[in-house]
PDB file of C-alpha atoms and ligand atoms in Angstrom:
ATOM      1  CA  VAL K   1     195.817 -66.744 129.421  1.00 53.00           C
ATOM      2  CA  ARG K   2     194.352 -63.818 127.940  1.00 61.00           C
ATOM      3  CA  TRP K   3     193.401 -62.698 131.277  1.00 59.00           C
ATOM      4  CA  LEU K   4     196.905 -62.956 132.829  1.00 59.00           C
ATOM      5  CA  ARG K   5     198.712 -61.024 129.898  1.00 60.00           C
ATOM      6  CA  ARG K   6     196.122 -58.194 130.832  1.00 59.00           C
ATOM      7  CA  TRP K   7     196.725 -57.961 134.101  1.00 56.00           C
ATOM      8  CA  PHE K   8     200.579 -57.970 133.586  1.00 56.00           C
ATOM      9  CA  SER K   9     199.941 -55.082 130.979  1.00 56.00           C
ATOM     10  CA  ALA K  10     197.910 -52.994 133.560  1.00 52.00           C
ATOM     11  CA  SER K  11     199.880 -53.656 136.357  1.00 50.00           C
ATOM     12  CA  ALA K  12     203.346 -53.345 134.959  1.00 60.00           C
ATOM     13  CA  PRO K  13     204.489 -49.869 134.881  1.00 64.00           C
ATOM     14  CA  ALA K  14     204.581 -48.117 131.553  1.00 73.00           C
ATOM     15  CA  PRO K  15     208.438 -47.940 130.236  1.00 81.00           C
ATOM     16  CA  ALA K  16     210.201 -45.149 129.604  1.00 90.00           C
ATOM     17  CA  LEU K  17     210.437 -43.478 126.225  1.00 92.00           C
ATOM     18  CA  THR K  18     214.101 -43.776 126.128  1.00 95.00           C
ATOM     19  CA  PRO K  19     216.159 -42.832 122.594  1.00 95.00           C
ATOM     20  CA  ALA K  20     216.685 -46.468 122.524  1.00 95.00           C
ATOM     21  CA  LEU K  21     213.268 -47.810 122.593  1.00 96.00           C
ATOM     22  CA  ARG K  22     211.948 -44.972 120.258  1.00 96.00           C
ATOM     23  CA  ARG K  23     214.482 -46.347 117.908  1.00 97.00           C
ATOM     24  CA  ARG K  24     213.927 -49.865 118.473  1.00 97.00           C
ATOM     25  CA  ILE K  25     210.066 -48.883 117.901  1.00 98.00           C
ATOM     26  CA  ARG K  26     211.175 -46.734 114.529  1.00 98.00           C
ATOM     27  CA  LEU K  27     213.074 -49.603 113.208  1.00 98.00           C
ATOM     28  CA  SER K  28     210.137 -52.130 113.763  1.00 98.00           C
ATOM     29  CA  PHE K  29     208.122 -50.084 111.543  1.00 98.00           C
ATOM     30  CA  GLU K  30     210.898 -49.331 108.977  1.00 98.00           C
ATOM     31  CA  HIS K  31     210.890 -52.987 108.705  1.00 98.00           C
ATOM     32  CA  ALA K  32     207.320 -53.583 108.796  1.00 98.00           C
ATOM     33  CA  ALA K  33     206.571 -51.615 105.848  1.00 98.00           C
ATOM     34  CA  ALA K  34     207.181 -54.228 103.460  1.00 98.00           C
ATOM     35  CA  ASP K  35     204.592 -56.359 105.030  1.00 98.00           C
ATOM     36  CA  GLU K  36     201.712 -54.827 103.113  1.00 98.00           C
ATOM     37  CA  GLN K  37     199.227 -57.729 104.455  1.00 97.00           C
ATOM     38  CA  HIS K  38     199.629 -56.104 107.742  1.00 96.00           C
ATOM     39  CA  PHE K  39     200.323 -52.681 106.767  1.00 97.00           C
ATOM     40  CA  PRO K  40     198.103 -52.050 103.966  1.00 97.00           C
ATOM     41  CA  SER K  41     198.805 -48.931 101.566  1.00 98.00           C
ATOM     42  CA  SER K  42     194.905 -48.850 100.929  1.00 98.00           C
ATOM     43  CA  ILE K  43     191.505 -49.127 102.702  1.00 98.00           C
ATOM     44  CA  ASP K  44     187.781 -49.945 101.908  1.00 97.00           C
ATOM     45  CA  PRO K  45     186.498 -46.578 101.998  1.00 97.00           C
ATOM     46  CA  ARG K  46     182.976 -47.965 103.293  1.00 96.00           C
ATOM     47  CA  ILE K  47     184.683 -49.216 106.416  1.00 96.00           C
ATOM     48  CA  PHE K  48     183.490 -47.370 109.242  1.00 96.00           C
ATOM     49  CA  HIS K  49     186.656 -46.200 110.587  1.00 97.00           C
ATOM     50  CA  VAL K  50     186.888 -44.075 107.471  1.00 98.00           C
ATOM     51  CA  ARG K  51     183.688 -42.912 107.355  1.00 97.00           C
ATOM     52  CA  LEU K  52     183.488 -41.701 111.180  1.00 97.00           C
ATOM     53  CA  ILE K  53     186.691 -39.619 110.409  1.00 98.00           C
ATOM     54  CA  LEU K  54     185.116 -38.356 106.789  1.00 98.00           C
ATOM     55  CA  ASP K  55     181.825 -37.387 108.669  1.00 97.00           C
ATOM     56  CA  GLN K  56     183.586 -35.918 111.308  1.00 97.00           C
ATOM     57  CA  LEU K  57     185.691 -33.407 109.136  1.00 98.00           C
ATOM     58  CA  ALA K  58     182.731 -32.451 107.056  1.00 97.00           C
ATOM     59  CA  ALA K  59     181.208 -31.257 110.072  1.00 95.00           C
ATOM     60  CA  ILE K  60     184.018 -28.618 110.195  1.00 96.00           C
ATOM     61  CA  ASN K  61     185.467 -28.508 106.314  1.00 95.00           C
ATOM     62  CA  PRO K  62     188.966 -28.508 107.288  1.00 98.00           C
ATOM     63  CA  ALA K  63     191.532 -26.257 105.586  1.00 98.00           C
ATOM     64  CA  ALA K  64     194.162 -28.043 107.450  1.00 98.00           C
ATOM     65  CA  VAL K  65     194.284 -31.957 108.497  1.00 98.00           C
ATOM     66  CA  LEU K  66     196.832 -33.904 110.449  1.00 98.00           C
ATOM     67  CA  ASP K  67     197.200 -37.697 109.866  1.00 98.00           C
ATOM     68  CA  ALA K  68     199.044 -38.691 113.010  1.00 98.00           C
ATOM     69  CA  GLY K  69     201.237 -41.837 112.709  1.00 98.00           C
ATOM     70  CA  CYS K  70     199.393 -42.047 108.961  1.00 98.00           C
ATOM     71  CA  GLY K  71     201.606 -45.320 108.236  1.00 98.00           C
ATOM     72  CA  LYS K  72     201.381 -45.510 104.432  1.00 98.00           C
ATOM     73  CA  GLY K  73     198.790 -42.780 104.182  1.00 98.00           C
ATOM     74  CA  ARG K  74     195.444 -45.416 103.423  1.00 98.00           C
ATOM     75  CA  PHE K  75     193.071 -42.851 105.591  1.00 98.00           C
ATOM     76  CA  ALA K  76     195.053 -39.792 104.291  1.00 98.00           C
ATOM     77  CA  ARG K  77     194.904 -40.519 100.452  1.00 98.00           C
ATOM     78  CA  LEU K  78     190.647 -40.579 101.268  1.00 98.00           C
ATOM     79  CA  VAL K  79     190.676 -37.790 103.371  1.00 98.00           C
ATOM     80  CA  GLN K  80     192.738 -35.897 100.547  1.00 98.00           C
ATOM     81  CA  GLN K  81     189.959 -37.363  97.852  1.00 98.00           C
ATOM     82  CA  GLN K  82     187.158 -36.134 100.056  1.00 98.00           C
ATOM     83  CA  PHE K  83     188.536 -32.337 100.777  1.00 98.00           C
ATOM     84  CA  PRO K  84     190.809 -31.842  97.741  1.00 98.00           C
ATOM     85  CA  GLN K  85     190.967 -28.172  99.032  1.00 97.00           C
ATOM     86  CA  SER K  86     192.518 -29.327 102.176  1.00 98.00           C
ATOM     87  CA  ARG K  87     196.180 -29.186 103.182  1.00 98.00           C
ATOM     88  CA  VAL K  88     196.242 -33.117 104.228  1.00 98.00           C
ATOM     89  CA  VAL K  89     199.652 -33.964 106.175  1.00 98.00           C
ATOM     90  CA  GLY K  90     200.766 -37.515 106.704  1.00 98.00           C
ATOM     91  CA  MET K  91     203.067 -37.798 109.631  1.00 98.00           C
ATOM     92  CA  ASP K  92     205.271 -41.264 110.897  1.00 98.00           C
ATOM     93  CA  ILE K  93     208.329 -42.277 112.773  1.00 98.00           C
ATOM     94  CA  ALA K  94     209.032 -44.463 109.851  1.00 98.00           C
ATOM     95  CA  GLU K  95     210.393 -43.291 106.697  1.00 98.00           C
ATOM     96  CA  ALA K  96     209.679 -46.548 104.781  1.00 98.00           C
ATOM     97  CA  MET K  97     206.205 -46.023 105.576  1.00 98.00           C
ATOM     98  CA  LEU K  98     205.949 -42.405 104.643  1.00 98.00           C
ATOM     99  CA  ARG K  99     207.526 -43.520 101.231  1.00 98.00           C
ATOM    100  CA  HIS K 100     203.896 -44.991 100.030  1.00 98.00           C
ATOM    101  CA  VAL K 101     201.980 -41.669 101.129  1.00 98.00           C
ATOM    102  CA  PRO K 102     200.567 -40.773  97.683  1.00 98.00           C
ATOM    103  CA  HIS K 103     200.679 -37.200  96.495  1.00 97.00           C
ATOM    104  CA  PRO K 104     199.339 -34.829  97.045  1.00 98.00           C
ATOM    105  CA  VAL K 105     199.140 -35.544 100.645  1.00 98.00           C
ATOM    106  CA  LEU K 106     201.895 -34.013 102.686  1.00 98.00           C
ATOM    107  CA  ARG K 107     204.572 -36.319 104.001  1.00 98.00           C
ATOM    108  CA  CYS K 108     206.308 -35.374 107.329  1.00 98.00           C
ATOM    109  CA  SER K 109     208.984 -37.223 109.338  1.00 98.00           C
ATOM    110  CA  GLY K 110     208.038 -36.861 113.358  1.00 97.00           C
ATOM    111  CA  SER K 111     207.297 -38.456 116.359  1.00 97.00           C
ATOM    112  CA  LEU K 112     203.786 -38.024 118.082  1.00 98.00           C
ATOM    113  CA  THR K 113     205.351 -37.044 121.291  1.00 97.00           C
ATOM    114  CA  SER K 114     207.213 -34.041 120.017  1.00 97.00           C
ATOM    115  CA  LEU K 115     205.330 -32.899 116.786  1.00 98.00           C
ATOM    116  CA  PRO K 116     207.025 -31.030 114.494  1.00 98.00           C
ATOM    117  CA  PHE K 117     204.275 -28.300 114.208  1.00 98.00           C
ATOM    118  CA  ALA K 118     203.899 -25.211 115.458  1.00 98.00           C
ATOM    119  CA  SER K 119     200.657 -24.880 117.963  1.00 98.00           C
ATOM    120  CA  SER K 120     197.012 -24.565 116.602  1.00 98.00           C
ATOM    121  CA  CYS K 121     197.911 -24.935 113.102  1.00 98.00           C
ATOM    122  CA  PHE K 122     195.515 -27.946 112.306  1.00 98.00           C
ATOM    123  CA  ASP K 123     191.071 -27.819 111.933  1.00 98.00           C
ATOM    124  CA  ALA K 124     191.405 -31.695 112.808  1.00 98.00           C
ATOM    125  CA  VAL K 125     193.636 -34.427 113.954  1.00 98.00           C
ATOM    126  CA  TYR K 126     193.416 -38.347 113.661  1.00 98.00           C
ATOM    127  CA  ALA K 127     195.130 -41.135 114.707  1.00 98.00           C
ATOM    128  CA  THR K 128     193.873 -44.597 113.706  1.00 98.00           C
ATOM    129  CA  GLU K 129     196.219 -47.446 115.519  1.00 98.00           C
ATOM    130  CA  SER K 130     199.194 -45.301 116.162  1.00 98.00           C
ATOM    131  CA  LEU K 131     198.759 -43.424 119.843  1.00 98.00           C
ATOM    132  CA  GLU K 132     198.987 -47.435 120.610  1.00 97.00           C
ATOM    133  CA  HIS K 133     202.597 -47.486 119.997  1.00 98.00           C
ATOM    134  CA  ALA K 134     203.635 -43.619 121.483  1.00 98.00           C
ATOM    135  CA  VAL K 135     204.569 -45.045 124.977  1.00 97.00           C
ATOM    136  CA  ASP K 136     204.367 -41.570 126.196  1.00 96.00           C
ATOM    137  CA  ILE K 137     200.738 -41.866 125.985  1.00 97.00           C
ATOM    138  CA  GLU K 138     199.791 -38.235 127.933  1.00 97.00           C
ATOM    139  CA  GLY K 139     202.763 -36.783 126.456  1.00 97.00           C
ATOM    140  CA  ALA K 140     201.165 -37.720 122.740  1.00 98.00           C
ATOM    141  CA  VAL K 141     197.501 -36.672 123.646  1.00 98.00           C
ATOM    142  CA  ALA K 142     199.053 -33.529 124.602  1.00 98.00           C
ATOM    143  CA  GLU K 143     200.919 -32.724 121.416  1.00 98.00           C
ATOM    144  CA  LEU K 144     197.914 -34.042 119.594  1.00 98.00           C
ATOM    145  CA  CYS K 145     195.885 -31.458 121.045  1.00 98.00           C
ATOM    146  CA  ARG K 146     198.501 -28.826 121.045  1.00 98.00           C
ATOM    147  CA  VAL K 147     198.902 -28.841 117.228  1.00 98.00           C
ATOM    148  CA  LEU K 148     195.024 -28.451 117.073  1.00 98.00           C
ATOM    149  CA  LYS K 149     192.724 -25.164 116.347  1.00 98.00           C
ATOM    150  CA  SER K 150     190.390 -24.058 119.425  1.00 98.00           C
ATOM    151  CA  GLY K 151     187.330 -25.569 117.951  1.00 97.00           C
ATOM    152  CA  GLY K 152     189.189 -27.815 116.326  1.00 98.00           C
ATOM    153  CA  ARG K 153     188.191 -31.837 116.128  1.00 98.00           C
ATOM    154  CA  ILE K 154     190.480 -34.643 117.250  1.00 98.00           C
ATOM    155  CA  ILE K 155     189.717 -38.379 116.620  1.00 98.00           C
ATOM    156  CA  VAL K 156     191.659 -41.340 117.916  1.00 98.00           C
ATOM    157  CA  ILE K 157     190.846 -44.741 116.905  1.00 98.00           C
ATOM    158  CA  ASP K 158     192.585 -47.131 118.672  1.00 98.00           C
ATOM    159  CA  LYS K 159     191.627 -51.084 120.942  1.00 96.00           C
ATOM    160  CA  ASN K 160     190.054 -51.635 123.961  1.00 96.00           C
ATOM    161  CA  ALA K 161     192.020 -52.244 126.927  1.00 96.00           C
ATOM    162  CA  GLU K 162     189.802 -54.642 127.947  1.00 94.00           C
ATOM    163  CA  HIS K 163     190.571 -57.028 125.212  1.00 94.00           C
ATOM    164  CA  PHE K 164     194.484 -56.772 125.554  1.00 93.00           C
ATOM    165  CA  GLY K 165     195.797 -59.885 124.625  1.00 89.00           C
ATOM    166  CA  ARG K 166     193.369 -61.183 121.963  1.00 90.00           C
ATOM    167  CA  LEU K 167     196.125 -60.012 119.270  1.00 91.00           C
ATOM    168  CA  GLN K 168     200.189 -60.613 119.405  1.00 92.00           C
ATOM    169  CA  THR K 169     201.202 -57.163 120.454  1.00 94.00           C
ATOM    170  CA  PRO K 170     205.177 -55.713 120.773  1.00 95.00           C
ATOM    171  CA  GLU K 171     205.725 -55.120 124.532  1.00 93.00           C
ATOM    172  CA  TRP K 172     205.526 -51.342 124.032  1.00 95.00           C
ATOM    173  CA  GLU K 173     202.192 -51.776 122.662  1.00 96.00           C
ATOM    174  CA  ARG K 174     199.377 -49.844 125.298  1.00 96.00           C
ATOM    175  CA  TRP K 175     195.513 -50.353 124.199  1.00 96.00           C
ATOM    176  CA  PHE K 176     193.289 -47.799 126.239  1.00 96.00           C
ATOM    177  CA  GLY K 177     190.348 -48.041 128.677  1.00 96.00           C
ATOM    178  CA  ARG K 178     187.359 -46.255 127.391  1.00 97.00           C
ATOM    179  CA  LYS K 179     187.443 -43.344 130.475  1.00 97.00           C
ATOM    180  CA  GLU K 180     191.253 -43.573 130.246  1.00 97.00           C
ATOM    181  CA  LEU K 181     191.781 -41.619 127.210  1.00 98.00           C
ATOM    182  CA  GLU K 182     188.379 -39.450 127.719  1.00 98.00           C
ATOM    183  CA  ASP K 183     190.560 -38.366 130.777  1.00 98.00           C
ATOM    184  CA  MET K 184     193.498 -37.391 129.095  1.00 98.00           C
ATOM    185  CA  LEU K 185     191.596 -35.974 126.519  1.00 98.00           C
ATOM    186  CA  ALA K 186     189.495 -33.803 128.753  1.00 98.00           C
ATOM    187  CA  LYS K 187     192.272 -32.002 129.978  1.00 98.00           C
ATOM    188  CA  HIS K 188     192.943 -30.308 126.520  1.00 98.00           C
ATOM    189  CA  CYS K 189     189.254 -30.652 125.151  1.00 98.00           C
ATOM    190  CA  ARG K 190     185.890 -28.953 125.973  1.00 98.00           C
ATOM    191  CA  ARG K 191     183.900 -31.863 124.256  1.00 98.00           C
ATOM    192  CA  VAL K 192     184.895 -35.453 124.312  1.00 98.00           C
ATOM    193  CA  GLU K 193     182.981 -38.578 124.180  1.00 98.00           C
ATOM    194  CA  SER K 194     183.822 -42.090 122.950  1.00 98.00           C
ATOM    195  CA  ARG K 195     181.909 -45.041 121.421  1.00 97.00           C
ATOM    196  CA  PHE K 196     182.267 -48.652 120.218  1.00 97.00           C
ATOM    197  CA  ILE K 197     182.528 -48.927 116.620  1.00 96.00           C
ATOM    198  CA  SER K 198     182.927 -52.085 114.251  1.00 93.00           C
ATOM    199  CA  TYR K 199     184.520 -52.111 110.725  1.00 93.00           C
ATOM    200  CA  TRP K 200     181.043 -52.469 109.182  1.00 91.00           C
ATOM    201  CA  GLU K 201     178.128 -49.880 110.113  1.00 85.00           C
ATOM    202  CA  ASP K 202     175.721 -52.975 110.236  1.00 87.00           C
ATOM    203  CA  VAL K 203     177.788 -54.985 112.498  1.00 89.00           C
ATOM    204  CA  GLU K 204     177.554 -55.167 116.139  1.00 90.00           C
ATOM    205  CA  PRO K 205     180.582 -53.769 117.754  1.00 91.00           C
ATOM    206  CA  ASP K 206     182.486 -56.585 119.429  1.00 90.00           C
ATOM    207  CA  GLY K 207     184.086 -54.306 122.084  1.00 91.00           C
ATOM    208  CA  MET K 208     187.580 -54.185 120.268  1.00 94.00           C
ATOM    209  CA  PHE K 209     187.784 -51.002 118.527  1.00 96.00           C
ATOM    210  CA  LEU K 210     186.922 -47.733 120.438  1.00 98.00           C
ATOM    211  CA  ALA K 211     186.795 -43.912 118.424  1.00 98.00           C
ATOM    212  CA  TRP K 212     187.386 -40.978 120.719  1.00 98.00           C
ATOM    213  CA  LEU K 213     186.239 -37.769 119.669  1.00 98.00           C
ATOM    214  CA  GLY K 214     187.110 -34.394 121.063  1.00 98.00           C
ATOM    215  CA  GLU K 215     186.244 -31.026 120.463  1.00 98.00           C
ATOM    216  CA  LYS K 216     189.091 -28.528 121.497  1.00 98.00           C
TER     217      LYS K 216
HETATM  218  C1  SAM Y   1     199.576 -49.991 113.027  1.00 58.45           C
HETATM  219  S1  SAM Y   1     200.413 -48.666 111.956  1.00 58.45           S
HETATM  220  C2  SAM Y   1     198.771 -47.595 111.524  1.00 58.45           C
HETATM  221  C3  SAM Y   1     199.212 -46.553 110.463  1.00 58.45           C
HETATM  222  C4  SAM Y   1     197.943 -45.972 109.918  1.00 58.45           C
HETATM  223  N1  SAM Y   1     197.130 -44.971 111.102  1.00 58.45           N
HETATM  224  C5  SAM Y   1     196.855 -46.627 109.393  1.00 58.45           C
HETATM  225  O1  SAM Y   1     195.932 -46.733 110.137  1.00 58.45           O
HETATM  226  O2  SAM Y   1     197.104 -47.215 108.527  1.00 58.45           O
HETATM  227  C6  SAM Y   1     200.844 -47.369 113.112  1.00 58.45           C
HETATM  228  C7  SAM Y   1     201.866 -46.258 112.592  1.00 58.45           C
HETATM  229  O3  SAM Y   1     202.322 -45.598 113.784  1.00 58.45           O
HETATM  230  C8  SAM Y   1     203.710 -45.102 113.680  1.00 58.45           C
HETATM  231  N2  SAM Y   1     203.875 -44.731 114.775  1.00 58.45           N
HETATM  232  C9  SAM Y   1     204.639 -45.658 115.624  1.00 58.45           C
HETATM  233  N3  SAM Y   1     205.263 -45.036 116.670  1.00 58.45           N
HETATM  234  C10 SAM Y   1     204.889 -43.553 116.188  1.00 58.45           C
HETATM  235  C11 SAM Y   1     205.545 -42.235 116.907  1.00 58.45           C
HETATM  236  N4  SAM Y   1     206.007 -42.398 118.187  1.00 58.45           N
HETATM  237  N5  SAM Y   1     205.353 -41.329 116.366  1.00 58.45           N
HETATM  238  C12 SAM Y   1     204.825 -41.236 114.936  1.00 58.45           C
HETATM  239  N6  SAM Y   1     204.508 -42.559 114.463  1.00 58.45           N
HETATM  240  C13 SAM Y   1     204.653 -43.251 115.045  1.00 58.45           C
HETATM  241  C14 SAM Y   1     204.401 -46.532 112.725  1.00 58.45           C
HETATM  242  O4  SAM Y   1     205.305 -46.353 112.065  1.00 58.45           O
HETATM  243  C15 SAM Y   1     203.109 -46.960 111.787  1.00 58.45           C
HETATM  244  O5  SAM Y   1     203.434 -46.422 110.626  1.00 58.45           O
END
C-alpha cells in the first residue's frame, strides 16, 4: 500500500496552516516530549547527520547558529560543544521539548513559519526532521533563509518523498522531493546542492534521508 499512500499524499492539496492545525501540531509534540525512545535528547556524535552539520559549520566558524525545530536539542548540544564561542539558539514550537535543551544553548519558543528573529542574524541555520512538520513549507524555507546572513549556510536534513509511506506519519507531515526542496532553497540561496545520506558514513544511503545544503 506504500505507493497508494504516496500517490494520495502527492496528489492531495497541502492543508492550510490554520491556527487550529498549528495548535494540534504543537500539542502533539508537547505530548511526544515524554517519549524519550522516539524523541531522544541525545545522539551519537558519530552519526553522519551530526558530522555533516559540524563539517558545514566548521567551514565558516559561525558566531551565531540556529537549530530550527530543535526538539530536545540533541544536535544543538553537540554544536555548542564543538563551537563553544558560538551563540547557539534552539527554537521549537513545543515548550516541553525546549525544557530538555541543555545550557548554554539558548532556548526560544516559536514557529518555523514566523521565526522570532531579525533578518540576517545567523551565520548558519539547520533543521533536522522538523521542516517536514511546518505545513507551509515554502513559507518556512523563506523564513529560514531570511534570518540567515548573506554568505551563511543552511542545512536541511529530512526524508525523501519517494519513500513516503515507509513510516507511520501524522496527516500534516510532508516529505520532500530532492529537486522540489532544492528549487525552494534556490529562490533564496546563490548555491544549493543535495545528497543522499545514511546514518553511518560507511553504509550506502538507502534513499530515505537527504541533506540539502545552501549558501545564501
Ligand atoms: C521529529 S522532531 C525533530 C527534533 C530535532 N530536530 C531532532 O532532530 O532531534 C520535530 C520537531 O519539530 C518541532 N516542530 C514541529 N512543527 C514546528 C514548527 N512549526 N515550528 C517549530 N518547531 C516545530 C516539534 O516540536 C519537534 O520538536
